[in-house]
Structure formats: C-alpha cells, structure tokens
Amino acid sequence: MKTARPATAIYACMMLAAALELAFLAAPPAMATEVPVPSKRPAIEKGPVTQTKPASGDEESPADSKIDESVLRECEEHMHSLGVRFTRRKAIRGENGCGIAAPYEITAIAGSVTIQPPAILACETAIALSGWVQGAALPYAEKLPGKPALTGLRNASGYVCRGRNNNPSAKLSEHALGRAIDISAFLFEGGTQIAVEPRQRTGRPQEAYQKAVRFAACLHFTTVLGPYSDANHNDHLHLDIAERRGGYRLCDFPDLPDAGAQ
C-alpha cells in the first residue's frame, strides 16, 4: 500500500508554487534592444539653454537658444576625427522658427571629399554625412569599373528657410534647421559623375551604386528620400536627422516600376 504524503510536505509545495507565481508576475517585461547608430551625434540641443525673444517672425528661432560651448567643442572634435573641414559661422536667425544656433560651412568631409558648393549645416548633420561617405560612398566607389576615386558631392540644398517640398504652408523643413542636405550627384576623379535620377533595371553599375549608397544612408540618417519617393525627389537624395518617437526612421525605398513598363 502507498503511504499518505505528510501534510507538512503538501503545505511546503503549495507555498513554493505560490512564491514562484508571485515572482513571475512581479518580473518586468523584457525590453527590446536598441539598434546602434554608426554615426555618433552629440545632442547639442540637450545642453543648458536660455531663452531669449526671437528676432523676427511668429515663432522663436533656434538661434535664440544659447548652446553649451563645451558640448559644441565635443561635436567639433568629432567632426575633426571624421575628416570634416569646416568653418563656424554666426548664428542664423530666420522667421517662423527657422535658424541655426551654431551653423558650420562644410567644405569637405571624410578627409578629401569636397562639398560643391559648400553647405551650411548643423554639426550633427555634418557628422552623419561624413560617417555615411566613409562607410558607404567611398568604399562602394572602389567596386565601380575602373575603381574611380570619389572626390566630391554635388550639394543641391543645405540650410534654407522653407517648408517641406518648398510649400510655405507645410511643416517646417529640416533644411530650415540645418539638419538636412540634398545630394544631386557623386563626383569622381577625371570629371566623371553619377547624377541622382530614376534608375530601375538598367543593369548598369551607376544604378547599383546609387541604390547601394541610398540604402546605406539609413544607418546614418533618420530620413532618406530619393527617386520614386515622389516627384519632388527624383533628382536628388534627401538626407536628414529628424528626431521621431521611438527612434523611427523614414527610409523610403518604394516598389519601383520596371524600366520598360508602359
């Protein structure tokens, strides 16, 4: 015959089960791991800020916020380490919220890749741009026939006080804060270039290069638009570092039509 389990043993088992259930319910949910961003961007706007009355327009300009110079020096050191050639300019005060507290004239990035013409950008934007060129545009150029050296980027737009897509009624563009740049062509030694334009199933290395650097840009920028995004971006890559909830990135790679489609 089987002997009955002592009451003390049954009670101990019940207490252990209850303790495990409470521990499970009290445990915090696992947090998702954040995806690392290759280009470090010191958050200049995070430093101590004092507010002053805007110079013009209905909204305060970012230029009216005083920047922590120690944070700015850190950003400049990072630009130096990435081979960015720059000159700091006076604060830009625009209307309706436009402006840059610490604008920089960027003439070259990644050591020897010139910006033509020079672009007026915020420090963080220059860091993202140089990181992208070092990590993608330069090494991918070595895969092109003849391995031409990338010597420059054609700057279609840096800082400009305007709404999105040049619409005065639209939300303020990241260009109006120095946080965006438009690239219309990649320039190579010997005077050759790859212009940004709609390319689909051409079978040409120019198409491969344009698509490769565009995809890679999403690791350095938070917005990447270009050909086939819409008619406004068919002749350039729009790259910006807009901040969105949850670190969301708008990398627009739409379904592309066949080149021979009617």
C-alpha positions as a printed Julia matrix, in Angstrom:
262×3 Matrix{Float64}:
  0.0    0.0     0.0
  1.09   3.61   -0.68
  1.64   5.76    2.33
 -0.09   9.17    2.53
  2.15  12.21    1.91
  2.66  14.12    5.14
  0.6   17.33    5.41
  3.73  19.38    6.0
  5.16  18.32    2.64
  1.97  19.24    0.8
  1.9   22.64    2.51
  5.54  23.29    1.56
  4.82  22.52   -2.09
  1.83  24.88   -2.1
  3.92  27.69   -0.61
  6.71  27.18   -3.17
  4.25  27.31   -6.09
  2.7   30.49   -4.75
  6.13  32.12   -4.37
  7.1   31.25   -7.95
  3.83  32.66   -9.31
  4.34  35.95   -7.45
  7.93  36.2    -8.72
  6.74  35.68  -12.29
  4.04  38.35  -12.02
  6.45  40.84  -10.47
  9.15  40.38  -13.11
  9.41  43.38  -15.52
  8.83  42.73  -19.22
 11.93  42.31  -21.39
 12.96  45.48  -23.21
 13.86  45.47  -26.89
 17.49  46.13  -27.68
 18.06  49.43  -29.47
 19.75  49.32  -32.86
 23.13  51.11  -32.63
 23.65  54.16  -34.85
 27.07  54.2   -36.57
 27.43  57.99  -36.58
 27.58  59.46  -33.07
 25.65  62.71  -32.93
 26.28  64.8   -29.81
 22.93  66.31  -28.9
 23.79  69.99  -28.87
 20.27  70.96  -28.04
 20.45  68.92  -24.81
 22.86  71.34  -23.12
 21.83  74.14  -20.77
 19.59  76.51  -22.72
 18.47  80.04  -22.01
 15.59  81.53  -23.93
 15.55  84.98  -25.48
 12.96  86.83  -27.53
 13.02  85.85  -31.23
 14.36  88.44  -33.64
 11.5   88.16  -36.14
  8.53  86.06  -37.17
  5.85  84.46  -35.04
  7.97  81.59  -33.71
 11.24  81.56  -31.85
 14.33  80.8   -33.89
 16.71  78.05  -32.74
 19.42  80.7   -32.99
 17.93  82.35  -29.91
 18.84  79.34  -27.75
 22.25  79.59  -26.11
 24.35  76.47  -26.67
 26.61  74.83  -24.12
 30.0   75.56  -25.71
 31.61  72.53  -24.04
 29.12  70.24  -25.82
 29.74  72.09  -29.06
 33.51  71.61  -28.71
 32.93  67.88  -28.33
 30.93  67.91  -31.56
 33.69  69.83  -33.34
 36.27  67.32  -32.15
 34.13  64.56  -33.6
 33.99  66.39  -36.93
 37.78  66.69  -36.91
 38.12  62.95  -36.25
 35.92  62.23  -39.3
 37.96  64.48  -41.58
 35.34  67.24  -41.85
 36.69  70.61  -42.99
 34.53  73.35  -41.56
 34.27  76.97  -40.51
 31.9   78.07  -37.79
 29.64  80.94  -38.82
 27.49  83.38  -36.91
 24.09  82.22  -35.72
 21.4   82.3   -38.39
 18.09  83.82  -37.31
 15.2   83.21  -39.67
 11.47  83.78  -39.46
  8.79  81.37  -38.26
 11.17  79.04  -36.42
 13.97  78.87  -38.99
 17.6   79.19  -37.97
 20.75  77.52  -36.63
 22.34  78.48  -33.32
 25.76  77.2   -34.41
 25.96  76.92  -38.21
 29.02  75.49  -39.95
 30.18  75.96  -43.5
 31.22  72.48  -44.63
 33.71  72.38  -47.49
 34.89  68.74  -47.32
 34.17  65.51  -45.46
 35.92  62.2   -44.92
 39.24  63.96  -45.48
 39.15  64.71  -49.2
 35.56  64.55  -50.47
 34.54  68.1   -51.29
 31.03  69.54  -50.92
 30.23  71.56  -54.05
 29.14  74.19  -53.33
 29.89  74.28  -49.58
 26.9   73.54  -47.35
 25.68  75.37  -44.26
 24.76  72.66  -41.75
 24.45  71.93  -38.06
 27.32  69.96  -36.55
 25.29  66.76  -36.12
 24.32  66.77  -39.79
 27.95  67.05  -40.9
 28.86  64.11  -38.67
 26.13  61.93  -40.19
 27.16  62.97  -43.71
 30.83  62.17  -43.17
 30.03  58.85  -41.5
 27.9   57.85  -44.47
 30.55  58.81  -47.01
 33.29  56.98  -45.09
 31.19  53.89  -44.54
 29.46  53.63  -47.92
 30.06  56.18  -50.69
 33.87  55.87  -50.63
 34.28  52.09  -50.34
 31.42  51.38  -52.77
 33.14  53.56  -55.38
 36.01  51.07  -55.37
 33.58  48.47  -56.73
 32.79  50.56  -59.82
 34.54  49.73  -63.11
 37.99  51.29  -63.05
 37.74  51.96  -59.29
 37.37  55.75  -59.69
 38.07  57.78  -56.56
 35.11  59.67  -55.15
 36.2   63.31  -54.99
 33.03  65.27  -54.24
 29.31  65.52  -53.64
 27.04  67.94  -55.51
 25.13  69.87  -52.87
 21.64  70.73  -54.07
 20.47  72.22  -50.76
 21.78  72.69  -47.25
 20.28  75.3   -44.95
 17.31  77.21  -46.39
 14.34  78.69  -44.54
 11.3   76.99  -46.1
  8.52  74.49  -45.58
  8.69  70.9   -46.72
  8.83  70.46  -50.52
  9.09  74.27  -50.81
  5.48  74.58  -49.67
  5.09  77.72  -47.49
  2.01  76.21  -45.83
  3.71  72.93  -44.95
  5.5   71.94  -41.76
  8.97  73.44  -41.38
 11.59  71.51  -43.33
 14.66  70.04  -41.61
 16.6   72.18  -44.1
 15.34  75.21  -42.16
 17.21  73.94  -39.08
 20.45  72.91  -40.79
 19.58  69.26  -40.19
 19.24  68.16  -43.82
 21.2   68.06  -47.05
 20.24  67.18  -50.62
 22.79  65.39  -52.83
 22.24  65.58  -56.58
 25.41  63.89  -57.86
 28.5   61.92  -56.87
 31.69  63.33  -58.41
 34.71  61.21  -59.34
 38.28  61.76  -60.44
 38.68  62.62  -64.09
 35.5   64.69  -64.13
 33.01  61.81  -64.29
 29.89  61.77  -62.16
 26.84  59.74  -61.23
 23.82  62.02  -61.18
 20.95  61.03  -58.92
 17.98  60.15  -61.14
 15.3   57.47  -61.55
 17.1   54.22  -62.39
 15.43  50.81  -62.5
 16.65  47.57  -64.03
 19.12  49.28  -66.3
 21.77  46.7   -65.5
 24.33  49.49  -65.16
 26.85  49.98  -62.34
 25.59  53.55  -61.89
 22.22  52.18  -60.8
 23.86  49.71  -58.42
 25.97  52.44  -56.83
 23.07  54.87  -56.42
 20.87  52.23  -54.79
 23.65  50.89  -52.56
 24.58  54.25  -51.07
 20.92  55.15  -50.67
 20.2   52.03  -48.62
 23.33  52.56  -46.53
 22.32  56.15  -45.76
 19.54  54.89  -43.49
 22.17  53.73  -40.97
 23.39  57.32  -40.59
 20.31  59.45  -41.25
 16.75  59.15  -39.97
 15.13  60.25  -43.25
 16.21  59.06  -46.7
 14.18  60.07  -49.76
 15.06  59.95  -53.44
 13.89  58.89  -56.9
 10.47  57.22  -56.87
  9.68  58.59  -53.39
  7.74  61.35  -55.14
  8.23  63.82  -57.97
  9.96  66.3   -55.65
 12.87  63.91  -55.02
 13.51  62.4   -58.45
 16.76  64.31  -58.97
 18.42  64.11  -55.54
 18.78  62.2   -52.29
 17.25  63.99  -49.33
 19.06  63.09  -46.1
 18.12  64.44  -42.68
 18.39  63.67  -38.97
 14.84  64.46  -37.86
 14.01  63.07  -34.42
 10.91  60.89  -34.17
  9.18  58.99  -31.41
 10.81  55.68  -30.65
 13.78  56.42  -32.91
 11.69  55.69  -36.03
 13.49  56.11  -39.37
 11.76  57.07  -42.6
 13.82  55.22  -45.19
 11.68  55.35  -48.29
 12.52  52.59  -50.77
  9.23  52.23  -52.68
  8.35  49.45  -55.07
  9.99  50.6   -58.24
  8.35  50.27  -61.65
 10.07  48.31  -64.39
 12.12  50.48  -66.71
 10.2   49.16  -69.7
  6.74  49.48  -68.18
  4.23  51.41  -70.28
